[in-house]
Short mmCIF file of C-alpha atoms in Angstrom, two decimals:
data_model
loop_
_atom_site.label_atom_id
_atom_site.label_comp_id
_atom_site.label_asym_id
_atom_site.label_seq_id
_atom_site.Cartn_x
_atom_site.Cartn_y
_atom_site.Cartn_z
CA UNK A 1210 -12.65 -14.11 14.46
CA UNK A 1211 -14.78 -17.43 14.15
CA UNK A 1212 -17.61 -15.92 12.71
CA UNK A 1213 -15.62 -14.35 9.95
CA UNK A 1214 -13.91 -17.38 9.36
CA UNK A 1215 -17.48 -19.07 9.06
CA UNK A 1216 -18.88 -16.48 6.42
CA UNK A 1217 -15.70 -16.55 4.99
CA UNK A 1218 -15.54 -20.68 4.22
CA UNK A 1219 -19.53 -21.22 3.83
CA UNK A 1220 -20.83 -20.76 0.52
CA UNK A 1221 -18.11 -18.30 -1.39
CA UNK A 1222 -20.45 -18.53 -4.67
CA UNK A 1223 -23.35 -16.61 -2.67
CA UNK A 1224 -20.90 -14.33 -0.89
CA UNK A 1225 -19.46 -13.48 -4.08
CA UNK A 1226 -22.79 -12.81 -5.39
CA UNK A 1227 -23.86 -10.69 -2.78
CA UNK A 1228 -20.98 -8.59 -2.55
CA UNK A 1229 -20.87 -8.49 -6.30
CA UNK A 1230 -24.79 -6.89 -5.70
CA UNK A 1231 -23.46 -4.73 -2.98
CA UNK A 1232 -20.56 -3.18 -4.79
CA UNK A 1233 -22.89 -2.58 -7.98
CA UNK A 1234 -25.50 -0.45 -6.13
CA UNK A 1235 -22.87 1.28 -4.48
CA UNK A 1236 -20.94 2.35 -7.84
CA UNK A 1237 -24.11 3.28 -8.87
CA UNK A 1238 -25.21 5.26 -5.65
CA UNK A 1239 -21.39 6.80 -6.13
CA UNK A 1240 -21.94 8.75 -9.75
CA UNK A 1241 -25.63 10.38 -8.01
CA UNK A 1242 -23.81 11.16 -4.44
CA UNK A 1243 -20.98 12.80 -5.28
CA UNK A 1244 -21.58 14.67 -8.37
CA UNK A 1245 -21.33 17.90 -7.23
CA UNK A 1246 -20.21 19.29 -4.34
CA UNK A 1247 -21.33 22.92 -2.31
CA UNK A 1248 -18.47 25.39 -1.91
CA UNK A 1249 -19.83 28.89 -0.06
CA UNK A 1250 -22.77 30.00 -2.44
CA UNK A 1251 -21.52 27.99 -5.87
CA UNK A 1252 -22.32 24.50 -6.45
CA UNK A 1253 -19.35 22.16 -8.66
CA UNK A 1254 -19.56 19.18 -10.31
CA UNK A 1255 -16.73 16.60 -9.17
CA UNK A 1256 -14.68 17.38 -12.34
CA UNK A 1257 -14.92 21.41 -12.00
CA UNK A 1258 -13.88 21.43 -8.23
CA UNK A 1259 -10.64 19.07 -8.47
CA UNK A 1260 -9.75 20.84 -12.26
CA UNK A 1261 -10.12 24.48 -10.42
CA UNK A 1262 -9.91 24.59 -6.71
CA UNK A 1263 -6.37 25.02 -4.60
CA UNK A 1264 -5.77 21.36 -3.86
CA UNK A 1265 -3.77 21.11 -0.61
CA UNK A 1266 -2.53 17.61 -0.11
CA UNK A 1267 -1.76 15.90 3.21
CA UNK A 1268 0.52 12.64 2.84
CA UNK A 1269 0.66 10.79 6.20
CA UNK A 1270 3.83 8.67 5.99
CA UNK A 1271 5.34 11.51 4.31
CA UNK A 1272 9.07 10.49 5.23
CA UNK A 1273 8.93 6.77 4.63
CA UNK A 1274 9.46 4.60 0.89
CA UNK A 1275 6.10 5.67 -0.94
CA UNK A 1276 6.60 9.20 0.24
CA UNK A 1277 9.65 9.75 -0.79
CA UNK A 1278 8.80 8.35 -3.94
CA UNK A 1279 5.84 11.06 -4.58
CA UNK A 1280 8.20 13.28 -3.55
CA UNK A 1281 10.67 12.62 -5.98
CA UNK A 1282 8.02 12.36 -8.31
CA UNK A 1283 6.64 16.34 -7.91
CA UNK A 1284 9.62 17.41 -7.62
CA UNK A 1285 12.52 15.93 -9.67
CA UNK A 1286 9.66 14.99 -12.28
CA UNK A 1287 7.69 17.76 -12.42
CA UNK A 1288 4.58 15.48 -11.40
CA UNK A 1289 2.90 18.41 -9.32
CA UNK A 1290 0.37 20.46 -10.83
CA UNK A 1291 -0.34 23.95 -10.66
CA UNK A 1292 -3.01 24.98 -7.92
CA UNK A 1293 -1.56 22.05 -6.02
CA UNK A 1294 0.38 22.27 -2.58
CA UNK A 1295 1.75 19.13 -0.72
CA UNK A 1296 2.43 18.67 2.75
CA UNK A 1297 4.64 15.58 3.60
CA UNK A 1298 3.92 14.72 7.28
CA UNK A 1299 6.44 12.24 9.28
CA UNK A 1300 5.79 10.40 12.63
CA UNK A 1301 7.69 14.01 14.06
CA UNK A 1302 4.75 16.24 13.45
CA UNK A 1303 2.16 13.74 14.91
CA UNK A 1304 1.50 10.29 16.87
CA UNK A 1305 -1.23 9.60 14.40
CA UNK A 1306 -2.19 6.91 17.25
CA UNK A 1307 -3.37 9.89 19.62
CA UNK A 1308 -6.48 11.35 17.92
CA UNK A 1309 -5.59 14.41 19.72
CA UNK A 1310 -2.26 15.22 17.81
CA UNK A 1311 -3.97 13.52 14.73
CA UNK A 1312 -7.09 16.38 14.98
CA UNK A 1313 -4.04 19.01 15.46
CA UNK A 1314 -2.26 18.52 12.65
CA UNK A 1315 -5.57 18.12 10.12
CA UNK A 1316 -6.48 21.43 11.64
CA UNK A 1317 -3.40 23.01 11.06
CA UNK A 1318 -3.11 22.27 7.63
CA UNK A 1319 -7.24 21.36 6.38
CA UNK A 1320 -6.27 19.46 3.79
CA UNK A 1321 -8.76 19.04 1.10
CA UNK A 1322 -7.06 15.72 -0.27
CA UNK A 1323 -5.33 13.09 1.82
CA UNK A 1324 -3.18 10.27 0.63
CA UNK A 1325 -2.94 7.77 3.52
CA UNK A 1326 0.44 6.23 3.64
CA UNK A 1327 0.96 6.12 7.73
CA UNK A 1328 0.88 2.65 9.14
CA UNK A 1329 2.88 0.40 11.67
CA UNK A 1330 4.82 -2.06 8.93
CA UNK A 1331 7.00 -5.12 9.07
CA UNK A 1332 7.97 -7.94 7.27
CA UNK A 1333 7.06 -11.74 7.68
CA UNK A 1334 9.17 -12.30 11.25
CA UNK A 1335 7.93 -9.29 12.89
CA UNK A 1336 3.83 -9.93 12.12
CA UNK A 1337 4.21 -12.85 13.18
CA UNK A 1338 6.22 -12.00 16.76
CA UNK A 1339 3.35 -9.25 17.50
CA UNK A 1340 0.39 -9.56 15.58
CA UNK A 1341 -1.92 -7.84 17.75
CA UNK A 1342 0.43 -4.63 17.87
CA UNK A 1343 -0.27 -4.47 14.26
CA UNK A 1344 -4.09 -4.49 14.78
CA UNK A 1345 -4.41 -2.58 17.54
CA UNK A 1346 -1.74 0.36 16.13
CA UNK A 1347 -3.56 0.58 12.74
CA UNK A 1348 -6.51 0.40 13.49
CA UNK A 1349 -5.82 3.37 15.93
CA UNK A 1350 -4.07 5.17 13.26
CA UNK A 1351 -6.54 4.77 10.34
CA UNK A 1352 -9.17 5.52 12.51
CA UNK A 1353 -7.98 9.05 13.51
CA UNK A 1354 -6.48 10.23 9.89
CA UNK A 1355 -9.80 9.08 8.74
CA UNK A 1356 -12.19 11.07 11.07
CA UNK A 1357 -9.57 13.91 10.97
CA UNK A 1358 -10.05 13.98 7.71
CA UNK A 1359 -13.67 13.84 7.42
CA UNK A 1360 -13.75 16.57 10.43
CA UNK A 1361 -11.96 19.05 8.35
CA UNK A 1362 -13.80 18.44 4.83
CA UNK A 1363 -11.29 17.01 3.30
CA UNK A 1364 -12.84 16.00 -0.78
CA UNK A 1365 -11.12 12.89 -1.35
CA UNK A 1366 -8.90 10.52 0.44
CA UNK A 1367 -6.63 7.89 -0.50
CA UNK A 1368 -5.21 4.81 1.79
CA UNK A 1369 -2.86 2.46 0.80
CA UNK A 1370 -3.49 -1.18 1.80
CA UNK A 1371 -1.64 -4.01 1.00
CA UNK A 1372 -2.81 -7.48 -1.13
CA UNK A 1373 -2.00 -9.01 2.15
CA UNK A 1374 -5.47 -8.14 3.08
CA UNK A 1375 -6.60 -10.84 0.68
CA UNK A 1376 -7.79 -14.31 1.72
CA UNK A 1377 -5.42 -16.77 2.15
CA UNK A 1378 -7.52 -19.74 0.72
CA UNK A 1379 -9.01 -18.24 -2.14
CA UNK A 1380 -8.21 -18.38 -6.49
CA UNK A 1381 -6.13 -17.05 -8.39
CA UNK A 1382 -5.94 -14.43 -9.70
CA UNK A 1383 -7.43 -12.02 -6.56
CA UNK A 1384 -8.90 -9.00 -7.46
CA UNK A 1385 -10.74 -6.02 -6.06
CA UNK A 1386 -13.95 -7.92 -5.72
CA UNK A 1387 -12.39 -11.14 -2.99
CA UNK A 1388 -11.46 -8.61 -0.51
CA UNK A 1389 -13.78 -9.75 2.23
CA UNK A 1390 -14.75 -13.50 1.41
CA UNK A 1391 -12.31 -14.99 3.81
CA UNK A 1392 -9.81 -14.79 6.39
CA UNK A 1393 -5.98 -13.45 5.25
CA UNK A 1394 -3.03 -15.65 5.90
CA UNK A 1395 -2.51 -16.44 9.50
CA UNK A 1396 1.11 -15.04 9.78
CA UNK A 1397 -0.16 -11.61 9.35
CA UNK A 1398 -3.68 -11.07 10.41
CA UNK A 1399 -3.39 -8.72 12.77
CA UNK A 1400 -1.74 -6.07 10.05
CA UNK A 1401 -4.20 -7.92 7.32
CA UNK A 1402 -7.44 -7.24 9.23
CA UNK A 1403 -6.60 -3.68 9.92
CA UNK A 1404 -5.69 -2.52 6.58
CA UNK A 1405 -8.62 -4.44 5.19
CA UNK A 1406 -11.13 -2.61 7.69
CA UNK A 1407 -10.21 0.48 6.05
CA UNK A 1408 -12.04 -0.67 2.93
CA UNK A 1409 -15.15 -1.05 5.65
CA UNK A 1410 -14.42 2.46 6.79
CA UNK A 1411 -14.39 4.06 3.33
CA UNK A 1412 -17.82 2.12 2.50
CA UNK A 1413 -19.10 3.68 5.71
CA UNK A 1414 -18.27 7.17 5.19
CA UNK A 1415 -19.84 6.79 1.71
CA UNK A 1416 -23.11 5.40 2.63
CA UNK A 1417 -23.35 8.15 5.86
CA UNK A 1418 -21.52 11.04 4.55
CA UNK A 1419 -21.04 10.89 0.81
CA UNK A 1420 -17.67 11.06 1.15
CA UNK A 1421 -15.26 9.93 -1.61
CA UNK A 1422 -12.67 7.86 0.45
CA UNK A 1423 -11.20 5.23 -1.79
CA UNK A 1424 -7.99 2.95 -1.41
CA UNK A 1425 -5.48 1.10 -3.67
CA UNK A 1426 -3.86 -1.99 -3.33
CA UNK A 1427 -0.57 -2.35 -4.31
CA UNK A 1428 1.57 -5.24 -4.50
CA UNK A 1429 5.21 -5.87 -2.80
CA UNK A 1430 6.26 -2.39 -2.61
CA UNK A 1431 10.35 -1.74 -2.72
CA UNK A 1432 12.53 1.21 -3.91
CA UNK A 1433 15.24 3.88 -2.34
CA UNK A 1434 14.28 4.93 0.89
CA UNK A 1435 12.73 1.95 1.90
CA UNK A 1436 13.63 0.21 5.56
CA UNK A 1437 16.24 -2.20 4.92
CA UNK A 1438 16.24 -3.71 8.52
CA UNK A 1439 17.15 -7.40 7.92
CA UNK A 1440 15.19 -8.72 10.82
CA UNK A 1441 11.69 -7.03 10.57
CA UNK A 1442 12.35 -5.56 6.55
CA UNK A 1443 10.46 -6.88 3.80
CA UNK A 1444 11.92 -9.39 1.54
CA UNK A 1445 13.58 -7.89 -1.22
CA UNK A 1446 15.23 -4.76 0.82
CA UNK A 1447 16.01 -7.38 3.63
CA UNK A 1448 17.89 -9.74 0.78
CA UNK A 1449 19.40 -6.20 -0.25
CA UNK A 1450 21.36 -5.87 2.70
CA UNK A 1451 22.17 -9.57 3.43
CA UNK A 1452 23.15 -9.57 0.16
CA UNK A 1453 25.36 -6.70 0.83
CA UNK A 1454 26.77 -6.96 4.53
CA UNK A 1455 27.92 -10.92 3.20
CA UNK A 1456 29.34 -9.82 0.53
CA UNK A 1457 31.44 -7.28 2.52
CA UNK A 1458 32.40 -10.32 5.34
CA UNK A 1459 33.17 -11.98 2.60
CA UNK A 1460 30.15 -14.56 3.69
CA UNK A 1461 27.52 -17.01 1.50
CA UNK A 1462 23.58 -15.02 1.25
CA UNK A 1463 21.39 -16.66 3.20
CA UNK A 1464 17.96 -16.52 2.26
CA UNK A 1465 15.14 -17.44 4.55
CA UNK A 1466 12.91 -19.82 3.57
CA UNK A 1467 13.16 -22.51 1.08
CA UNK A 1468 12.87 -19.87 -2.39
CA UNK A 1469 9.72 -21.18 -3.58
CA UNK A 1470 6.83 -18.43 -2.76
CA UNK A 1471 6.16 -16.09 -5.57
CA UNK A 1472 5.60 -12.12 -5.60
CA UNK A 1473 4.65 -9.53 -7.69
CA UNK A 1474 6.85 -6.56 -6.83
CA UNK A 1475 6.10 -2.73 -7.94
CA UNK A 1476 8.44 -0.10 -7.91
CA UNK A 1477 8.15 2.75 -5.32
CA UNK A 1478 8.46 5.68 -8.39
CA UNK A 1479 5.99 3.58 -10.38
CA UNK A 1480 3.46 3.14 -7.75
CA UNK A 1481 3.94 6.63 -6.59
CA UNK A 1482 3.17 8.56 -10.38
CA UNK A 1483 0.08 5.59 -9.53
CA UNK A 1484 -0.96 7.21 -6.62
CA UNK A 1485 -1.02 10.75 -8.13
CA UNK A 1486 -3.59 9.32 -11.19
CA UNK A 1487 -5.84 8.19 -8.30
CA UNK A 1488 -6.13 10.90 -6.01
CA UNK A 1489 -6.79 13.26 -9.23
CA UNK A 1490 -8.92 10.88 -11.52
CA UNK A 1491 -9.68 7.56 -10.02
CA UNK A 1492 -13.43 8.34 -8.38
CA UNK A 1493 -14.48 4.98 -7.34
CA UNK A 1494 -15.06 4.51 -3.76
CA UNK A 1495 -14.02 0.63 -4.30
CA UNK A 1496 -10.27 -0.15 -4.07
CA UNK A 1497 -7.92 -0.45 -6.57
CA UNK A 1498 -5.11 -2.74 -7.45
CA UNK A 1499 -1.81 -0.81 -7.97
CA UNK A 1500 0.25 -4.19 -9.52
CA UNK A 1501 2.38 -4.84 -12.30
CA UNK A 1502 1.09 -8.05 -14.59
CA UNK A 1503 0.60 -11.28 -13.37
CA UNK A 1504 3.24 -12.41 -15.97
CA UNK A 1505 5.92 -10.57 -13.91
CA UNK A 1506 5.56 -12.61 -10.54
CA UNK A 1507 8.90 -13.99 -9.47
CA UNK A 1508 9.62 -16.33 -7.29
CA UNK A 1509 12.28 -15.34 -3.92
CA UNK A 1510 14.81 -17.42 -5.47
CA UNK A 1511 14.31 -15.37 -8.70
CA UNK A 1512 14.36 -12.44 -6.63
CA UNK A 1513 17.51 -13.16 -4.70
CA UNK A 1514 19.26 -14.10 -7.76
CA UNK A 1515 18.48 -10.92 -9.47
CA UNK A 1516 19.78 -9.14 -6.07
CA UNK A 1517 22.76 -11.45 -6.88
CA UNK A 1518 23.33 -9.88 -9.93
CA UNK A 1519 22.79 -6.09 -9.60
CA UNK A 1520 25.17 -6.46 -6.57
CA UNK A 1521 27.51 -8.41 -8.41
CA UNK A 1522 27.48 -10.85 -5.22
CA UNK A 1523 30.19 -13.30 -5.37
CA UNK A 1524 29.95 -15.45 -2.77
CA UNK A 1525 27.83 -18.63 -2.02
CA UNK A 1526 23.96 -18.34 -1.97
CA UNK A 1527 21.95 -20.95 0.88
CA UNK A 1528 18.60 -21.65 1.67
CA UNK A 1529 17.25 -21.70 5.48
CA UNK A 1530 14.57 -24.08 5.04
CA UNK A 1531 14.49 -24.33 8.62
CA UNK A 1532 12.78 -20.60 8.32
CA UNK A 1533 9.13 -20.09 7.66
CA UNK A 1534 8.02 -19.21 4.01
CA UNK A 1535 4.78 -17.50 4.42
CA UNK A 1536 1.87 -17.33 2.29
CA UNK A 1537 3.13 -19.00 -1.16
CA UNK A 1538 1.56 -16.67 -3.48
CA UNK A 1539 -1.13 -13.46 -3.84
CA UNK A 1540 -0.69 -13.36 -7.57
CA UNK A 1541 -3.22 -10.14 -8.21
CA UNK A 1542 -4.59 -8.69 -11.29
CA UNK A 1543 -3.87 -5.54 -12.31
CA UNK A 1544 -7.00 -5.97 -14.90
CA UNK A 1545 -8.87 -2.88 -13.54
CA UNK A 1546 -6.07 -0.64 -13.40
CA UNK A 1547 -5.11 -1.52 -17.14
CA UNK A 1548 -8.82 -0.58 -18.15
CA UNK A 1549 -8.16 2.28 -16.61
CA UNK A 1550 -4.55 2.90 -17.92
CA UNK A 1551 -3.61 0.39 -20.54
CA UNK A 1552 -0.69 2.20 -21.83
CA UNK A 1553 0.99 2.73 -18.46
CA UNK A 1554 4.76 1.82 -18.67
CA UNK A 1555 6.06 -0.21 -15.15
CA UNK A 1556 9.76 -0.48 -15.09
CA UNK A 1557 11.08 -3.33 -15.72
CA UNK A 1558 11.71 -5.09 -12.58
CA UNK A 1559 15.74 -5.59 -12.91
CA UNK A 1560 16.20 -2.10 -13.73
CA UNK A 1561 14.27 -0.78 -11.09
CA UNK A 1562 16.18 -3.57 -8.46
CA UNK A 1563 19.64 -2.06 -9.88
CA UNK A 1564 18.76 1.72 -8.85
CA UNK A 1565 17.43 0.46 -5.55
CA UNK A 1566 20.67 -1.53 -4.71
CA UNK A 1567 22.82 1.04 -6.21
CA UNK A 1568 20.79 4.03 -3.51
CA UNK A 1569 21.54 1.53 -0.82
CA UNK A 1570 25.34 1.06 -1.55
CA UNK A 1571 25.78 5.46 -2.15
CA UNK A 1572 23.34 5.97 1.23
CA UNK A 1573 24.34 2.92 3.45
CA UNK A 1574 25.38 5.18 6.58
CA UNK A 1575 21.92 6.83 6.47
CA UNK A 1576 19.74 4.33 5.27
CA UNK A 1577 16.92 2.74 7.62
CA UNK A 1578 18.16 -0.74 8.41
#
C-alpha cells in the first residue's frame, strides 16, 4: 500500500511517460500477437475467426443489472447474431470464489468469449464498512473466471471495471491512460484495487499467453433490474426507493450527503448494446471507457431532483450533511470510445431515469432492495 502510494505521488509526468511507452509497445506487440489464431489444421486471421466461428458466450453476473440489460438487448432487440449462443450464468450455477466450481462451470460450457460481469458490489456505506471483503472477494473471483477462462481457450474476454479504479488525486478529465498513477479514493479501495488489478491481469495474459483479454470502464451504471437496497445500493437506485417508500409514508427524501459531488451516469441498455460492440470489434487489450459526455455529469442534487420529478415526489426534499459524500467527482472521457463510435446515440439521461423508476414502481414486490 505505501509503496504504491509513493510511485503513485512521485513524479506523475515520468510515470505518465513511461506508461504512455509501455502501453504503445504493447498496442503495437497486440496487432503482430494476435493476428491469427490456429484452429485444428486451418490458421484465421482475428477478423475471419470471430466473423465465422460458433461464438458461445459466457456472461458471469448473468442475473444481475448489466445482464439483464444484454439480455434484453439479444432478445427483445434482436442484438444477437447468428452463429452466436449466450449463456447467462448467476451466483446459482457457481461460487465463482471457489476455483473449483469456477473450473466446473467453464468446462461445462467452454466458452470461446467471456464477458465478465461477476463481482461483490456495493455502494458508498457498504465499501466503506468492509473494505477488505471487497478485495479479498474480487480478487478471488476475477482470478478464477480469468484462469478458467484461459484454461478452456476461451478467444476473447471482457471485464467490466468501474472509474472508481481511478486515482483519487489526479486531473480532470481521467482517461484510459491514469489508470495506475495513483491510489483510488480511500472510501473504496478495497473494491478499487481489485477491479483495477484486473487491468494487470489482462496485461499479463497478453505478454505470456497472447491472449486478448480486454476491459471497459463504465461510468455510474443504473437501469431496471438493478439492486435498489437503500443501505448498501448505489446512489441513484438507492434515491429511487427513498424517493419512493417517503413518498408512500407520506415522508420528506432524504438524501445523504450534502448534494454537491457530481456523476456521470450510463444507462444499463446503453452500456449493454456497448458491451456487445466490444466483445465483437473492440481488439485492444487496453481498457476502455464506456461513458456518456463529460457535458452530461450531474450533480446528486441534480440527480435527486430529476428522481423528484419522474416520481412525481411531492413531499419535502433534505440534505444529511451529517453523512459522508465520497469522492466529489471522476468526470471521465468518453474521447476514445467516440473515435471509435462517434455516432453512437446514449439516451438521454431523464428518459432513461423515467423507465427505470417506472420498472421499479410495476416490479416493487420482486425487485432487489
Amino acid at each position: 500500500m505505501h509503496c504504491t502510494r509513493g510511485l503513485g505521488q512521485h513524479s506523475s509526468q515520468h510515470a505518465s511517460l513511461a506508461s504512455s511507452l509501455h502501453r504503445t509497445r504493447l498496442a503495437r506487440k497486440c496487432s503482430s500477437k494476435v493476428a491469427a489464431f490456429t484452429l485444428g489444421n486451418s490458421r484465421f486471421s482475428t477478423s475471419e475467426l470471430l466473423l465465422h466461428a460458433q461464438k458461445r458466450v459466457l456472461v458471469t453476473g448473468g442475473s444481475g443489472l448489466v445482464g439483464r440489460a444484454i439480455q434484453h438487448v439479444i432478445n427483445e432487440e434482436g442484438g444477437g447474431k447468428d452463429g452466436e449462443e449466450w449463456i447467462f450464468l448467476s451466483s446459482k450455477d457457481a461460487d465463482l470464489m471457489n476455483k473449483e466450481e469456477t473450473q466446473a462451470v467453464f468446462q461445462k460450457h467452454k466458452p470461446t468469449h467471456v464477458i465478465h460481469l461477476a463481482a461483490m458490489v456495493g455502494g458508498l456505506f457498504k465499501n466503506m464498512r468492509v473494505n477488505l471483503d471487497f478485495w479479498r472477494n474480487n480478487i478471488y473471483i476475477n482470478d478464477n473466471v480469468l484462469q478458467a477462462a484461459h484454461e478452456v481457450d476461451a478467444v476473447k474476454v471482457v471485464s467490466c471495471l468501474s472509474t472508481c479504479i481511478f486515482p483519487d488525486k489526479t486531473t480532470y478529465p481521467i482517461d484510459e491512460t491514469m489508470i495506475h498513477n495513483g491510489p483510488p479514493h480511500a472510501s473504496n479501495f478495497g473494491y478499487s484495487y481489485a477491479k483495477r488489478m484486473i487491468d494487470v491481469h489482462n496485461r499479463a495474459y497478453f505478454e505470456q499467453y497472447g491472449r486478448s483479454y480486454t476491459s471497459v470502464i463504465p461510468t455510474n451504471v443504473f437501469g431496471p433490474h438493478d439492486n435498489f437496497n437503500i443501505e448498501d445500493g448505489h446512489v441513484l437506485p438507492g434515491l429511487i426507493h427513498k424517493a419512493y417508500r417517503a413518498q408512500k409514508e407520506g415522508k420528506p427524501l432524504v438524501v445523504w450527503g450534502s448534494g454537491t459531488p457530481r456523476r456521470q451516469f450510463i444507462y444499463s441498455l446503453d452500456l449493454a448494446r456497448l458491451v456487445l460492440w466490444v466483445v465483437r470489434d473492440y481488439n485492444e487489450v487496453e481498457p476502455i471507457i464506456l461513458s456518456v459526455g463529460e457535458e452530461e455529469e450531474v450533480s446528486i442534487k441534480e440527480a435527486a431532483e430529476a428522481v423528484v420529478r419522474a416520481l412525481d415526489f411531492k413531499e419535502e426534499v433534505v440534505y444529511d450533511t451529517d453523512k459522508s459524500d465520497g469522492q466529489f467527482k471522476k468526470t471521465a472521457s468518453n474521447a476514445k470510445l467516440m473515435r471509435y463510435l462517434p455516432n453512437f446515440a446514449f439516451t438521454p439521461f431523464e428518459k432513461a431515469l423515467k423507465e427505470t423508476c417506472d420498472w421499479f414502481v410495476a416490479n416493487y414486490d420482486n425487485a432487489r432492495k
